[in-house]
Amino acid sequence: MVSHSGLLTVMERAARKAGSKLRRDFGEVEHLQVSRKGPADFVSKADQQAERTLVEELQKARPDWGFLLEEGGVIEGDPTKPRWIIDPLDGTTNFLHGIPHFAISIAVEEPLFGGSKREVTTGLIYQPVTDESYWAEKSRGAWRHDQRLRVSARRDLADCVIATGIPFMGHGNMAEWTRIFGAVAPSVAGIRRFGAASLDLAHVASGRYDGYWESGLQPWDVAAGLLLVREAGGFASDFRGGDQPIERKEVIAGNDAIHSKLHKLVAGALR
C-alpha cells in the first residue's frame, strides 16, 4: 500500500463524507429540488449540501486556510497559507439526469514568492458511484487508490481516443469549438464527451483517454486534474502551448507526443 500525506487523508475523508450523501441523493434524483442558476446551468440541493460538508470538514483540519468554491465563491483565509479549490459536484447535469458520471474535485493551491504567485501542489478527484479516488502530490506521482498512474504511451493520433467538452446554451464558443473539432476528428480514432472535466483529466492521467482539449473552464474544474496529468508523466497547456491553462481557461492535455500533435491541430484551427 502506498502511503500519502496527512493532508490527503484529510481531503479523502472529506470527499468520502460528501460523496456518501451524493450517492444517496443520486438514488433519489427525481425527488431533488432543483433551481436554475443560469441558462442550462443547474444547481441542486445535493450540490450545495456537498459543498457545505466539504467546507466544514476541511475547516476543522485547516481553520486558517481560505477557499475558492464553485457555489460559494471565495472564503478568505490567511493569505500566507494555502487555499482549497473545490468543485463539490463536477457533472451536475449528468447527476440531475441520472447519468452516473460525476465527481468531487479538491485541490490545494499554495502561495509562492511571498504570495505573488500560487501553485497547485495536491489534488484529489473522487467518483462516488464507482468509489474511485484519484490523487496526486507534487513530485510524488499520480495514483488511483494505491495504483500508480501513467499517461497513455500511444504516439499516433490515428490510434487515440480524445476527450473534450462541447459548448452548450450560454456557455462556450461554438464556432471556435467547431473549427477545432473539424481539425481533430479526421485525425483520431474517436472523440468522447462525458460532461465532467475533472474525470476527463483523471482518465488522461490513467491512460483511459490519450488526450483532451476544452475551453471555458474554471479553476475548480481543472486544478486537481491538471496536477494528476502532470504527475502521471503528461503535459498540459493552454491553447497557445503556454503554461497558463487555469488563467486562460483552456486546456490541451496528453503525453508529450499527443499533446504536441493536438496543439498543432488546435493552433492551426484557430489561425
PDB file of N, CA and C in Angstrom, residues 252 259-269 271:
ATOM      1  N   ILE A 252      -5.139  21.779 -23.184  1.00  0.00           N
ATOM      2  CA  ILE A 252      -4.778  20.653 -24.042  1.00  0.00           C
ATOM      3  C   ILE A 252      -3.929  19.735 -23.178  1.00  0.00           C
ATOM      4  N   HIS A 259       0.184  15.481 -26.969  1.00  0.00           N
ATOM      5  CA  HIS A 259      -0.015  16.894 -26.637  1.00  0.00           C
ATOM      6  C   HIS A 259       0.507  17.783 -27.754  1.00  0.00           C
ATOM      7  N   SER A 260       1.698  17.486 -28.235  1.00  0.00           N
ATOM      8  CA  SER A 260       2.294  18.299 -29.301  1.00  0.00           C
ATOM      9  C   SER A 260       1.449  18.263 -30.569  1.00  0.00           C
ATOM     10  N   LYS A 261       0.965  17.072 -30.934  1.00  0.00           N
ATOM     11  CA  LYS A 261       0.174  16.946 -32.159  1.00  0.00           C
ATOM     12  C   LYS A 261      -1.197  17.609 -32.010  1.00  0.00           C
ATOM     13  N   LEU A 262      -1.805  17.451 -30.840  1.00  0.00           N
ATOM     14  CA  LEU A 262      -3.081  18.118 -30.601  1.00  0.00           C
ATOM     15  C   LEU A 262      -2.910  19.634 -30.638  1.00  0.00           C
ATOM     16  N   HIS A 263      -1.819  20.110 -30.029  1.00  0.00           N
ATOM     17  CA  HIS A 263      -1.582  21.554 -30.020  1.00  0.00           C
ATOM     18  C   HIS A 263      -1.460  22.092 -31.437  1.00  0.00           C
ATOM     19  N   LYS A 264      -0.758  21.390 -32.297  1.00  0.00           N
ATOM     20  CA  LYS A 264      -0.619  21.843 -33.686  1.00  0.00           C
ATOM     21  C   LYS A 264      -1.976  21.904 -34.385  1.00  0.00           C
ATOM     22  N   LEU A 265      -2.832  20.910 -34.148  1.00  0.00           N
ATOM     23  CA  LEU A 265      -4.148  20.911 -34.763  1.00  0.00           C
ATOM     24  C   LEU A 265      -5.028  22.056 -34.221  1.00  0.00           C
ATOM     25  N   VAL A 266      -4.986  22.233 -32.901  1.00  0.00           N
ATOM     26  CA  VAL A 266      -5.790  23.298 -32.293  1.00  0.00           C
ATOM     27  C   VAL A 266      -5.308  24.671 -32.756  1.00  0.00           C
ATOM     28  N   ALA A 267      -3.991  24.888 -32.702  1.00  0.00           N
ATOM     29  CA  ALA A 267      -3.436  26.172 -33.120  1.00  0.00           C
ATOM     30  C   ALA A 267      -3.748  26.457 -34.591  1.00  0.00           C
ATOM     31  N   GLY A 268      -3.645  25.431 -35.417  1.00  0.00           N
ATOM     32  CA  GLY A 268      -3.961  25.601 -36.828  1.00  0.00           C
ATOM     33  C   GLY A 268      -5.421  25.957 -37.055  1.00  0.00           C
ATOM     34  N   ALA A 269      -6.312  25.347 -36.282  1.00  0.00           N
ATOM     35  CA  ALA A 269      -7.739  25.612 -36.429  1.00  0.00           C
ATOM     36  C   ALA A 269      -8.106  27.032 -35.995  1.00  0.00           C
ATOM     37  N   ARG A 271      -6.121  29.747 -36.261  1.00  0.00           N
ATOM     38  CA  ARG A 271      -5.440  30.817 -37.009  1.00  0.00           C
ATOM     39  C   ARG A 271      -6.441  31.608 -37.841  1.00  0.00           C
TER      40      ARG A 271
END
